[in-house]
CSV table of C-alpha atoms in Angstrom, one decimal:
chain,number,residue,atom,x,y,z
A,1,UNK,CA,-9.1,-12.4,22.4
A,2,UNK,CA,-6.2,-11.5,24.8
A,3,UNK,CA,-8.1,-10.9,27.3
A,4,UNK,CA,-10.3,-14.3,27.4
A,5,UNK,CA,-7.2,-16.0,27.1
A,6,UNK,CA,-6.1,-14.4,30.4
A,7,UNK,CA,-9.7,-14.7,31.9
A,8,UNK,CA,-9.1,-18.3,31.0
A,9,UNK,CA,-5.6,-18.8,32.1
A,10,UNK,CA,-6.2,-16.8,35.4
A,11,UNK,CA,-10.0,-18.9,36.2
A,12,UNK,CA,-7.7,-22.2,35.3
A,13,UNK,CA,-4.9,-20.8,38.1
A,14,UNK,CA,-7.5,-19.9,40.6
A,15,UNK,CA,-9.2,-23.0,40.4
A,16,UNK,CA,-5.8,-24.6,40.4
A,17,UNK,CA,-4.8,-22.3,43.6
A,18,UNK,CA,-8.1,-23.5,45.5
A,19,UNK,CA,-7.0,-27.0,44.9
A,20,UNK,CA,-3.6,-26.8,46.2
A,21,UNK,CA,-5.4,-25.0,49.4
A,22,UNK,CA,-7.7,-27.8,49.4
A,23,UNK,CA,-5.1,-30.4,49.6
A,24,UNK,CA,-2.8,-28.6,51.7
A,25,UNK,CA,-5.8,-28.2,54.0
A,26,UNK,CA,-6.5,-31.9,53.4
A,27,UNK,CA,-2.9,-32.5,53.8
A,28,UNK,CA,-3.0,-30.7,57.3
A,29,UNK,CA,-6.2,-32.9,58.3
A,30,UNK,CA,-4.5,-36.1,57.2
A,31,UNK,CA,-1.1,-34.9,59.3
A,32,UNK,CA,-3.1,-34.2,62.1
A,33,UNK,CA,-5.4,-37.7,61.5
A,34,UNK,CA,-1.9,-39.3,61.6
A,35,UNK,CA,-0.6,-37.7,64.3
A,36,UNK,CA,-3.3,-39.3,66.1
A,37,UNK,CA,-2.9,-42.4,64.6
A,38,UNK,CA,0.7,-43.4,65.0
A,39,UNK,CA,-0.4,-43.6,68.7
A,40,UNK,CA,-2.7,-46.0,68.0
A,41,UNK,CA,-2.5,-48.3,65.3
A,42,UNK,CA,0.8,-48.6,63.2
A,43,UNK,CA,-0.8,-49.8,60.3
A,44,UNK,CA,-3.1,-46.8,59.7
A,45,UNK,CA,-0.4,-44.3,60.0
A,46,UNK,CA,1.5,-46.3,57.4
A,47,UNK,CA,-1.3,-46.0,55.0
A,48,UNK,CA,-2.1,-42.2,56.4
A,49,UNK,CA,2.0,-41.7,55.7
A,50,UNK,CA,1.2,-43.1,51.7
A,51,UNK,CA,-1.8,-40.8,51.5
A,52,UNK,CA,0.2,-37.8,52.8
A,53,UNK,CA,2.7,-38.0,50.1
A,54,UNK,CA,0.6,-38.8,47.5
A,55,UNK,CA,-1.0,-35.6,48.2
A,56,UNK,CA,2.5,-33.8,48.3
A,57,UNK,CA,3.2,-35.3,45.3
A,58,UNK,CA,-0.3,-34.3,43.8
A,59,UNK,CA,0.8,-30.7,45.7
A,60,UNK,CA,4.1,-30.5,43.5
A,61,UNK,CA,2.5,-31.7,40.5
A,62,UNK,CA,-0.2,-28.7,40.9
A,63,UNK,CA,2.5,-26.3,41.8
A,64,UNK,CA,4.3,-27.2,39.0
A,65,UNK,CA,1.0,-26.9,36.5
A,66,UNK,CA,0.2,-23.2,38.0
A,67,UNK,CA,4.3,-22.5,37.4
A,68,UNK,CA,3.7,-24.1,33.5
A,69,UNK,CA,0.5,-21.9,33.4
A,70,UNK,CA,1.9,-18.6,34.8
A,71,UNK,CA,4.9,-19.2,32.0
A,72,UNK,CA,2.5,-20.0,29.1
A,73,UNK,CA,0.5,-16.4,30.3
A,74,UNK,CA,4.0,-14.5,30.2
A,75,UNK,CA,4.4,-15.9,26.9
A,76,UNK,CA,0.9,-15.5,25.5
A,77,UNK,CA,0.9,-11.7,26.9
A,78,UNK,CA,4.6,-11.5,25.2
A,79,UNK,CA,3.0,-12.4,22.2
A,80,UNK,CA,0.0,-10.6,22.3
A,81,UNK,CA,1.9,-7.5,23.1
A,82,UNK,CA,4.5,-8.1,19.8
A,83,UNK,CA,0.7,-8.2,17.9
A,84,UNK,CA,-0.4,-5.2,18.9
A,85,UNK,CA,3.1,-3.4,17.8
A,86,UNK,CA,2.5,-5.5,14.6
A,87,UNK,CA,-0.4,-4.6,14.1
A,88,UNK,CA,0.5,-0.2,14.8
A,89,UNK,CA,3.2,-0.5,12.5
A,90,UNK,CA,0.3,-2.0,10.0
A,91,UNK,CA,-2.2,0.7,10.7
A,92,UNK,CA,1.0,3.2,10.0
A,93,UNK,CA,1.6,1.7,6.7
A,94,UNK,CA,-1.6,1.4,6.1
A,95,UNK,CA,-1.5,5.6,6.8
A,96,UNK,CA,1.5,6.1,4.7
A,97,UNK,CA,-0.1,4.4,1.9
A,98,UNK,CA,-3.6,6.3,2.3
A,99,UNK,CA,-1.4,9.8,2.1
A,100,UNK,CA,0.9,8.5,-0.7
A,101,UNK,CA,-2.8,8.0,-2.5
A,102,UNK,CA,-4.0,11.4,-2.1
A,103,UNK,CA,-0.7,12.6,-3.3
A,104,UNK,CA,-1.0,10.7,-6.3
A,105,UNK,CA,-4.5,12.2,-7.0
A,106,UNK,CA,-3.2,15.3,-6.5
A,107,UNK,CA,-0.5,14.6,-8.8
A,108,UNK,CA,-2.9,12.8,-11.8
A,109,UNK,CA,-5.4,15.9,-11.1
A,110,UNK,CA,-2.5,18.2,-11.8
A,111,UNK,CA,-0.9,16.3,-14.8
A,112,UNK,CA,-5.0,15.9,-16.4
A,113,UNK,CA,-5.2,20.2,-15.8
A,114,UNK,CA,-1.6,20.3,-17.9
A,115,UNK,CA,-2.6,18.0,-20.4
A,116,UNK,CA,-5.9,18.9,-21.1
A,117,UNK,CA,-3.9,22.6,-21.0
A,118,UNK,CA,-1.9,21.4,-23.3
A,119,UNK,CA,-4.6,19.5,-25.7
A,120,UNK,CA,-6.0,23.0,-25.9
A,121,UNK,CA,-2.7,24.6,-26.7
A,122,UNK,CA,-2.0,22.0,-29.7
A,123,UNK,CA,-6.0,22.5,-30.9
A,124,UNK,CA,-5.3,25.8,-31.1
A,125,UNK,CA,-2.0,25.1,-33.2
A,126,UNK,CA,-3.2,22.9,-35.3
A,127,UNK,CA,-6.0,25.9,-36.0
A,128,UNK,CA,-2.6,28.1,-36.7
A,129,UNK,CA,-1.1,25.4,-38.8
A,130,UNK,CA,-4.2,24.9,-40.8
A,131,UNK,CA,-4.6,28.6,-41.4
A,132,UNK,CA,-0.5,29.0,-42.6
A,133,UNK,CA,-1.3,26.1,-44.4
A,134,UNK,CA,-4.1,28.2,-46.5
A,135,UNK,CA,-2.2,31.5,-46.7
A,136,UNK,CA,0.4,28.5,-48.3
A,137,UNK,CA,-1.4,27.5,-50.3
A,138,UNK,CA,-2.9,30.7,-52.0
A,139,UNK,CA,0.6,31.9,-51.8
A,140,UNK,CA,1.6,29.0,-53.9
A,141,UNK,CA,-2.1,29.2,-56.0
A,142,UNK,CA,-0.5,33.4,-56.6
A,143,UNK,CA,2.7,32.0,-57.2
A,144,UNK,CA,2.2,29.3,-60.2
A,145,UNK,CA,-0.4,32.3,-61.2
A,146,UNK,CA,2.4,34.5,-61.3
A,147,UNK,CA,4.9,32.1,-62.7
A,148,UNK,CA,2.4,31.8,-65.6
A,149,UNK,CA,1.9,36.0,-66.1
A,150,UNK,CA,6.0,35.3,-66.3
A,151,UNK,CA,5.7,32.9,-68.6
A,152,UNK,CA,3.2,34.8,-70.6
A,153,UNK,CA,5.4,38.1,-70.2
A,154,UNK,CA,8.2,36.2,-71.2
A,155,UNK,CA,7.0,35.3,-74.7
A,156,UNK,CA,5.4,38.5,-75.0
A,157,UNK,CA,8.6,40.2,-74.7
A,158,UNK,CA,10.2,37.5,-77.2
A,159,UNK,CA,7.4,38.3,-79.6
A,160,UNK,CA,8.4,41.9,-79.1
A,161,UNK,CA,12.2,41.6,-79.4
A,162,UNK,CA,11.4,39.8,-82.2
A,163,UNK,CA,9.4,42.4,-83.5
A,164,UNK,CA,11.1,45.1,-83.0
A,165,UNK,CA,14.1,43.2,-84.2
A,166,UNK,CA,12.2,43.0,-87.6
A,167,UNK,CA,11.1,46.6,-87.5
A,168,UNK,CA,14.8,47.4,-87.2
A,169,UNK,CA,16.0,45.1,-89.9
A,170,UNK,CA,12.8,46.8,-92.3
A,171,UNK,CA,14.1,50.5,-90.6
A,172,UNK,CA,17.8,49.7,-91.8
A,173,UNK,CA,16.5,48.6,-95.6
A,174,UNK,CA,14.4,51.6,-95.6
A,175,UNK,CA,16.9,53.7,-94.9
């Protein structure tokens, strides 16, 4: 784009520059044509005079066109330069965001090895848990089985302090 804007630009100032040659060259011819004139007739140097600064003036205005154009190349160049820096500092961002990316997959990979690590690790927990949780419970199964034996002792020994507690009383009478 840049460079069919110059191509432009710079056809436009040629074509400008060949017509300021052509008038100054016309400009030369008409000097020379009054030259030749103002020893003759009066009255066609006047109008030769008119035609001569009309072409100066048409000389200035073209000179001051190819100035405006030369400017508005400087400033489209400028321009097209501050684009290109744009647009590296764009393609850099646009780097710095593609690494930051990979780093962030990297990351997510690593955190999805820990947790799935870590899944594993709380499986295989929750396997220990559930295995305390059945020595629990037969432990508490032997213990209310056991509480009951106590029981059961308990009132046996009763019945046999009561008992013997009799056989005592009977013993002393006997006696």
């Amino acid at each position: 784009l840049e460079q069919r804007g110059k191509a432009s630009l710079e056809k436009r100032l040629l074509q400008r520059e060949s017509e300021v040659e052509e008038l100054h060259r016309k400009l030369n011819v008409c000097e020379a044509k009054l030259a030749n004139a103002e020893k003759s007739q009066e009255h066609v140097a006047a109008a030769k005079m008119k035609e001569v600064n009309d072409l100066t003036d048409r000389i200035a205005e073209l000179e001051a066109a190819v100035r405006k154009r030369g400017d508005i190349i400087d400033e489209v160049s400028a321009s097209l330069r501050q684009w290109e820096e744009e647009a590296v500092r764009y393609k850099n961002d646009c780097l710095q965001l593609e690494q930051r990316e990979k780093e962030m997959e990297s990351t997510h990979s690593s955190l999805l090895e820990k947790l799935e690590a870590r899944r594993m690790d709380l499986q295989d927990r929750d396997k220990e848990v559930a295995g305390i949780s059945q020595r629990l419970s037969s432990v508490e199964q032997q213990k209310r089985t056991l509480e009951q034996e106590l029981v059961s002792l308990t009132e046996s020994v009763e019945r046999y302090s009561e008992e013997l507690e009799a056989e005592k009383s009977v013993s002393g009478e006997l006696r």
